[in-house]
Every structure is written in structure tokens, then in C-alpha cells.
Amino acid sequence: AAHYKLGPLQLDAAYEGNRNIESEGQTWENNTYLVGVQGWFENGISFFAQYKYMEADASNGVNEKQDAMSAGLMYTTGDWQYKLGYAANFDLERDGKTIDNTADDVLSAQIMYFVDPSAVLYARARTLDFGDGASQVDDDTKARWKSADYDEFSVGVEYYF
């Protein structure tokens, strides 16, 4: 990973490679590339935006690619922070063909109160929309597992060690 700070902005780039991953009866090699920007301003507003490109090659010759993005906006005042976020995986491409209805996205909102530097109280709401999923590469009559769409609201405490 690499980071470059430019005033209140930080530019980010990263790469991750995984080899010999066993799944769906195949051995996979995965490459992921990420670019992003983050910003923090003196008025309490901050943001992030990232783009991710993922590719995977299976031992049977199948090639998959997918793009993803995330973005968020935060406002911090005193011990309170308010955050809105959005993230999406776009439709999967297998062997050069786009598979419709494989995209997912999540929209979230959060309010946090900083009790001390290691603990926060929070309230979160999010809605998750998952695509129908792609078929497995070793058996195209079986769908890959995907979670069902859902909405969630949670209240809690987080403590950092």
C-alpha cells in the first residue's frame, strides 16, 4: 500500500494478491487493486472515496472480474460524529460476459458518541441490497451463495484495546 498526503487530502493506492485459494472445485489466483482519496477539514467535515478492481483466475481457465466502490461523508463536532456511507459491487464479469443481477450495494447511516478515546456508543442503520448471484464455476446449475436483502438497525458500545 502507498499513501501520499497533500494538505488535508490523502491519496491511497494498494495491491493484494492471493494464490492457491480452493473454492468451487478449483484453485484460484486473485488480484485486487485499490485507489482512493480521503480528506479531513478543520470544520469537522471529512470524507473518503475508493475504487476497487478485482480479478480472479480459476485453474479450469475461468476468468472473473468485478469493480467496486465506496464513499462516505462524516461530520464530527465535539464528542459526536455523524456518518453517511455507500458501497457497491458492480455486476460480475465472467470470461468477458457481464452476468446481470450480480451487483450489491449498501447504504448506511451512523451516529457515534466518543465516551473516551477507546470507547464509543453508536446507533447504526443500513439497508443491504444483494444481487441474485452467479452460478458456480464447477456446476453452472448451482448458484453461488449470496445473502438475502435486509435492513438493519443496531445500538451498542464498541471498545478498542
PDB file of C-alpha atoms in Angstrom, residues 6-153:
ATOM      1  CA  LEU A   6      -1.360  16.626   0.165  1.00  0.00           C
ATOM      2  CA  GLY A   7      -2.673  19.246   2.581  1.00  0.00           C
ATOM      3  CA  PRO A   8      -5.972  17.969   4.031  1.00  0.00           C
ATOM      4  CA  LEU A   9      -6.119  15.141   1.459  1.00  0.00           C
ATOM      5  CA  GLN A  10      -4.550  11.711   1.409  1.00  0.00           C
ATOM      6  CA  LEU A  11      -4.238   9.708  -1.804  1.00  0.00           C
ATOM      7  CA  ASP A  12      -4.144   5.916  -1.395  1.00  0.00           C
ATOM      8  CA  ALA A  13      -3.176   3.002  -3.640  1.00  0.00           C
ATOM      9  CA  ALA A  14      -2.922  -0.676  -2.753  1.00  0.00           C
ATOM     10  CA  TYR A  15      -2.488  -4.135  -4.252  1.00  0.00           C
ATOM     11  CA  GLU A  16      -3.332  -7.538  -2.801  1.00  0.00           C
ATOM     12  CA  GLY A  17      -2.631 -10.905  -4.391  1.00  0.00           C
ATOM     13  CA  ASN A  18      -3.847 -14.297  -3.192  1.00  0.00           C
ATOM     14  CA  ARG A  19      -2.695 -17.597  -4.629  1.00  0.00           C
ATOM     15  CA  ASN A  20      -3.842 -21.215  -4.317  1.00  0.00           C
ATOM     16  CA  ILE A  21      -7.330 -20.431  -2.987  1.00  0.00           C
ATOM     17  CA  GLU A  22      -9.520 -23.557  -3.106  1.00  0.00           C
ATOM     18  CA  SER A  23     -13.195 -22.882  -3.902  1.00  0.00           C
ATOM     19  CA  GLU A  24     -15.907 -24.386  -6.102  1.00  0.00           C
ATOM     20  CA  GLY A  25     -13.673 -27.328  -7.012  1.00  0.00           C
ATOM     21  CA  GLN A  26     -10.999 -25.026  -8.483  1.00  0.00           C
ATOM     22  CA  THR A  27      -7.730 -23.404  -7.441  1.00  0.00           C
ATOM     23  CA  TRP A  28      -7.940 -19.617  -7.788  1.00  0.00           C
ATOM     24  CA  GLU A  29      -5.445 -16.772  -8.137  1.00  0.00           C
ATOM     25  CA  ASN A  30      -6.849 -13.372  -7.135  1.00  0.00           C
ATOM     26  CA  ASN A  31      -5.552  -9.836  -7.711  1.00  0.00           C
ATOM     27  CA  THR A  32      -7.104  -6.718  -6.210  1.00  0.00           C
ATOM     28  CA  TYR A  33      -6.167  -3.092  -6.946  1.00  0.00           C
ATOM     29  CA  LEU A  34      -7.440  -0.138  -4.926  1.00  0.00           C
ATOM     30  CA  VAL A  35      -7.192   3.632  -5.381  1.00  0.00           C
ATOM     31  CA  GLY A  36      -8.795   6.189  -3.125  1.00  0.00           C
ATOM     32  CA  VAL A  37      -8.802   9.589  -1.535  1.00  0.00           C
ATOM     33  CA  GLN A  38      -9.542  10.742   1.999  1.00  0.00           C
ATOM     34  CA  GLY A  39      -9.935  14.241   3.318  1.00  0.00           C
ATOM     35  CA  TRP A  40     -10.101  15.881   6.746  1.00  0.00           C
ATOM     36  CA  PHE A  41     -11.031  19.527   7.179  1.00  0.00           C
ATOM     37  CA  GLU A  42     -10.836  21.867  10.171  1.00  0.00           C
ATOM     38  CA  ASN A  43     -14.612  22.457  10.147  1.00  0.00           C
ATOM     39  CA  GLY A  44     -15.237  18.817  11.236  1.00  0.00           C
ATOM     40  CA  ILE A  45     -16.140  17.506   7.785  1.00  0.00           C
ATOM     41  CA  SER A  46     -14.258  14.521   6.411  1.00  0.00           C
ATOM     42  CA  PHE A  47     -14.801  12.109   3.550  1.00  0.00           C
ATOM     43  CA  PHE A  48     -13.471   9.049   1.770  1.00  0.00           C
ATOM     44  CA  ALA A  49     -13.929   7.598  -1.713  1.00  0.00           C
ATOM     45  CA  GLN A  50     -12.386   4.410  -3.074  1.00  0.00           C
ATOM     46  CA  TYR A  51     -12.461   2.355  -6.261  1.00  0.00           C
ATOM     47  CA  LYS A  52     -11.504  -1.329  -6.285  1.00  0.00           C
ATOM     48  CA  TYR A  53     -10.840  -3.612  -9.259  1.00  0.00           C
ATOM     49  CA  MET A  54     -10.796  -7.363  -8.617  1.00  0.00           C
ATOM     50  CA  GLU A  55      -9.838 -10.194 -10.944  1.00  0.00           C
ATOM     51  CA  ALA A  56      -9.690 -13.947 -10.350  1.00  0.00           C
ATOM     52  CA  ASP A  57      -8.435 -16.813 -12.496  1.00  0.00           C
ATOM     53  CA  ALA A  58      -9.517 -20.414 -11.846  1.00  0.00           C
ATOM     54  CA  SER A  59      -7.485 -23.497 -12.675  1.00  0.00           C
ATOM     55  CA  ASN A  60     -10.093 -24.546 -15.282  1.00  0.00           C
ATOM     56  CA  GLY A  61      -9.450 -21.336 -17.277  1.00  0.00           C
ATOM     57  CA  VAL A  62     -12.416 -19.304 -15.997  1.00  0.00           C
ATOM     58  CA  ASN A  63     -11.621 -15.599 -15.577  1.00  0.00           C
ATOM     59  CA  GLU A  64     -13.762 -13.297 -13.415  1.00  0.00           C
ATOM     60  CA  LYS A  65     -13.600  -9.536 -12.943  1.00  0.00           C
ATOM     61  CA  GLN A  66     -15.578  -7.125 -10.794  1.00  0.00           C
ATOM     62  CA  ASP A  67     -15.448  -3.425  -9.924  1.00  0.00           C
ATOM     63  CA  ALA A  68     -16.471  -1.924  -6.591  1.00  0.00           C
ATOM     64  CA  MET A  69     -16.642   1.498  -4.974  1.00  0.00           C
ATOM     65  CA  SER A  70     -17.315   3.064  -1.610  1.00  0.00           C
ATOM     66  CA  ALA A  71     -17.786   6.612  -0.417  1.00  0.00           C
ATOM     67  CA  GLY A  72     -18.621   8.284   2.849  1.00  0.00           C
ATOM     68  CA  LEU A  73     -19.132  11.666   4.424  1.00  0.00           C
ATOM     69  CA  MET A  74     -18.585  12.388   8.125  1.00  0.00           C
ATOM     70  CA  TYR A  75     -19.175  15.358  10.372  1.00  0.00           C
ATOM     71  CA  THR A  76     -17.507  15.466  13.795  1.00  0.00           C
ATOM     72  CA  THR A  77     -18.372  18.053  16.413  1.00  0.00           C
ATOM     73  CA  GLY A  78     -17.107  17.698  19.986  1.00  0.00           C
ATOM     74  CA  ASP A  79     -17.636  14.091  21.094  1.00  0.00           C
ATOM     75  CA  TRP A  80     -20.225  13.365  18.364  1.00  0.00           C
ATOM     76  CA  GLN A  81     -19.752  12.002  14.856  1.00  0.00           C
ATOM     77  CA  TYR A  82     -22.376  11.627  12.108  1.00  0.00           C
ATOM     78  CA  LYS A  83     -21.629   9.438   9.099  1.00  0.00           C
ATOM     79  CA  LEU A  84     -23.331   8.525   5.807  1.00  0.00           C
ATOM     80  CA  GLY A  85     -21.843   5.820   3.622  1.00  0.00           C
ATOM     81  CA  TYR A  86     -22.480   3.994   0.373  1.00  0.00           C
ATOM     82  CA  ALA A  87     -20.712   0.970  -1.098  1.00  0.00           C
ATOM     83  CA  ALA A  88     -21.380  -1.113  -4.204  1.00  0.00           C
ATOM     84  CA  ASN A  89     -20.053  -4.145  -6.028  1.00  0.00           C
ATOM     85  CA  PHE A  90     -20.941  -3.890  -9.720  1.00  0.00           C
ATOM     86  CA  ASP A  91     -22.096  -6.812 -11.885  1.00  0.00           C
ATOM     87  CA  LEU A  92     -19.633  -9.691 -12.163  1.00  0.00           C
ATOM     88  CA  GLU A  93     -17.932 -10.347 -15.497  1.00  0.00           C
ATOM     89  CA  ARG A  94     -17.070 -13.978 -16.286  1.00  0.00           C
ATOM     90  CA  ASP A  95     -14.971 -14.823 -19.346  1.00  0.00           C
ATOM     91  CA  GLY A  96     -15.711 -11.412 -20.874  1.00  0.00           C
ATOM     92  CA  LYS A  97     -19.505 -11.572 -20.380  1.00  0.00           C
ATOM     93  CA  THR A  98     -21.375  -9.499 -17.802  1.00  0.00           C
ATOM     94  CA  ILE A  99     -23.660 -11.533 -15.539  1.00  0.00           C
ATOM     95  CA  ASP A 100     -26.752  -9.424 -14.869  1.00  0.00           C
ATOM     96  CA  ASN A 101     -28.174  -9.035 -11.347  1.00  0.00           C
ATOM     97  CA  THR A 102     -24.918  -9.867  -9.551  1.00  0.00           C
ATOM     98  CA  ALA A 103     -24.364  -6.357  -8.168  1.00  0.00           C
ATOM     99  CA  ASP A 104     -24.881  -5.492  -4.484  1.00  0.00           C
ATOM    100  CA  ASP A 105     -24.964  -2.257  -2.552  1.00  0.00           C
ATOM    101  CA  VAL A 106     -25.332  -0.919   0.961  1.00  0.00           C
ATOM    102  CA  LEU A 107     -26.448   2.472   2.247  1.00  0.00           C
ATOM    103  CA  SER A 108     -25.641   3.238   5.886  1.00  0.00           C
ATOM    104  CA  ALA A 109     -26.020   5.985   8.475  1.00  0.00           C
ATOM    105  CA  GLN A 110     -24.357   6.141  11.874  1.00  0.00           C
ATOM    106  CA  ILE A 111     -24.248   8.380  14.928  1.00  0.00           C
ATOM    107  CA  MET A 112     -21.403   7.871  17.414  1.00  0.00           C
ATOM    108  CA  TYR A 113     -20.645   9.395  20.785  1.00  0.00           C
ATOM    109  CA  PHE A 114     -17.000   9.133  21.932  1.00  0.00           C
ATOM    110  CA  VAL A 115     -17.072   8.186  25.625  1.00  0.00           C
ATOM    111  CA  ASP A 116     -13.264   8.266  25.713  1.00  0.00           C
ATOM    112  CA  PRO A 117     -10.503   7.602  23.131  1.00  0.00           C
ATOM    113  CA  SER A 118     -11.127   3.825  23.391  1.00  0.00           C
ATOM    114  CA  ALA A 119     -14.920   3.581  23.622  1.00  0.00           C
ATOM    115  CA  VAL A 120     -17.904   4.745  21.589  1.00  0.00           C
ATOM    116  CA  LEU A 121     -21.663   4.475  21.861  1.00  0.00           C
ATOM    117  CA  TYR A 122     -23.359   4.115  18.476  1.00  0.00           C
ATOM    118  CA  ALA A 123     -26.624   3.868  16.602  1.00  0.00           C
ATOM    119  CA  ARG A 124     -26.460   2.470  13.052  1.00  0.00           C
ATOM    120  CA  ALA A 125     -28.966   1.898  10.303  1.00  0.00           C
ATOM    121  CA  ARG A 126     -28.256   0.242   6.987  1.00  0.00           C
ATOM    122  CA  THR A 127     -30.017  -1.302   4.062  1.00  0.00           C
ATOM    123  CA  LEU A 128     -28.350  -4.024   2.007  1.00  0.00           C
ATOM    124  CA  ASP A 129     -29.436  -4.996  -1.494  1.00  0.00           C
ATOM    125  CA  PHE A 130     -27.822  -8.143  -2.894  1.00  0.00           C
ATOM    126  CA  GLY A 131     -27.980  -9.310  -6.494  1.00  0.00           C
ATOM    127  CA  ASP A 132     -29.264 -12.758  -7.434  1.00  0.00           C
ATOM    128  CA  GLY A 133     -25.783 -14.223  -7.683  1.00  0.00           C
ATOM    129  CA  ALA A 134     -23.795 -16.055 -10.317  1.00  0.00           C
ATOM    130  CA  SER A 135     -23.605 -19.772 -10.923  1.00  0.00           C
ATOM    131  CA  GLN A 136     -20.698 -21.793  -9.539  1.00  0.00           C
ATOM    132  CA  VAL A 137     -17.837 -22.389 -11.973  1.00  0.00           C
ATOM    133  CA  ASP A 138     -17.717 -26.159 -11.402  1.00  0.00           C
ATOM    134  CA  ASP A 139     -21.504 -26.629 -11.703  1.00  0.00           C
ATOM    135  CA  ASP A 140     -23.462 -23.961 -13.570  1.00  0.00           C
ATOM    136  CA  THR A 141     -26.747 -25.451 -12.313  1.00  0.00           C
ATOM    137  CA  LYS A 142     -25.846 -24.320  -8.762  1.00  0.00           C
ATOM    138  CA  ALA A 143     -25.877 -20.682  -7.702  1.00  0.00           C
ATOM    139  CA  ARG A 144     -23.132 -19.169  -5.595  1.00  0.00           C
ATOM    140  CA  TRP A 145     -24.300 -18.398  -2.093  1.00  0.00           C
ATOM    141  CA  LYS A 146     -25.497 -14.831  -1.603  1.00  0.00           C
ATOM    142  CA  SER A 147     -27.173 -13.292   1.408  1.00  0.00           C
ATOM    143  CA  ALA A 148     -30.763 -12.140   1.129  1.00  0.00           C
ATOM    144  CA  ASP A 149     -31.535  -8.396   1.122  1.00  0.00           C
ATOM    145  CA  TYR A 150     -32.096  -6.949   4.566  1.00  0.00           C
ATOM    146  CA  ASP A 151     -32.393  -3.783   6.630  1.00  0.00           C
ATOM    147  CA  GLU A 152     -30.685  -3.466   9.992  1.00  0.00           C
ATOM    148  CA  PHE A 153     -30.753  -1.111  12.954  1.00  0.00           C
TER     149      PHE A 153
END
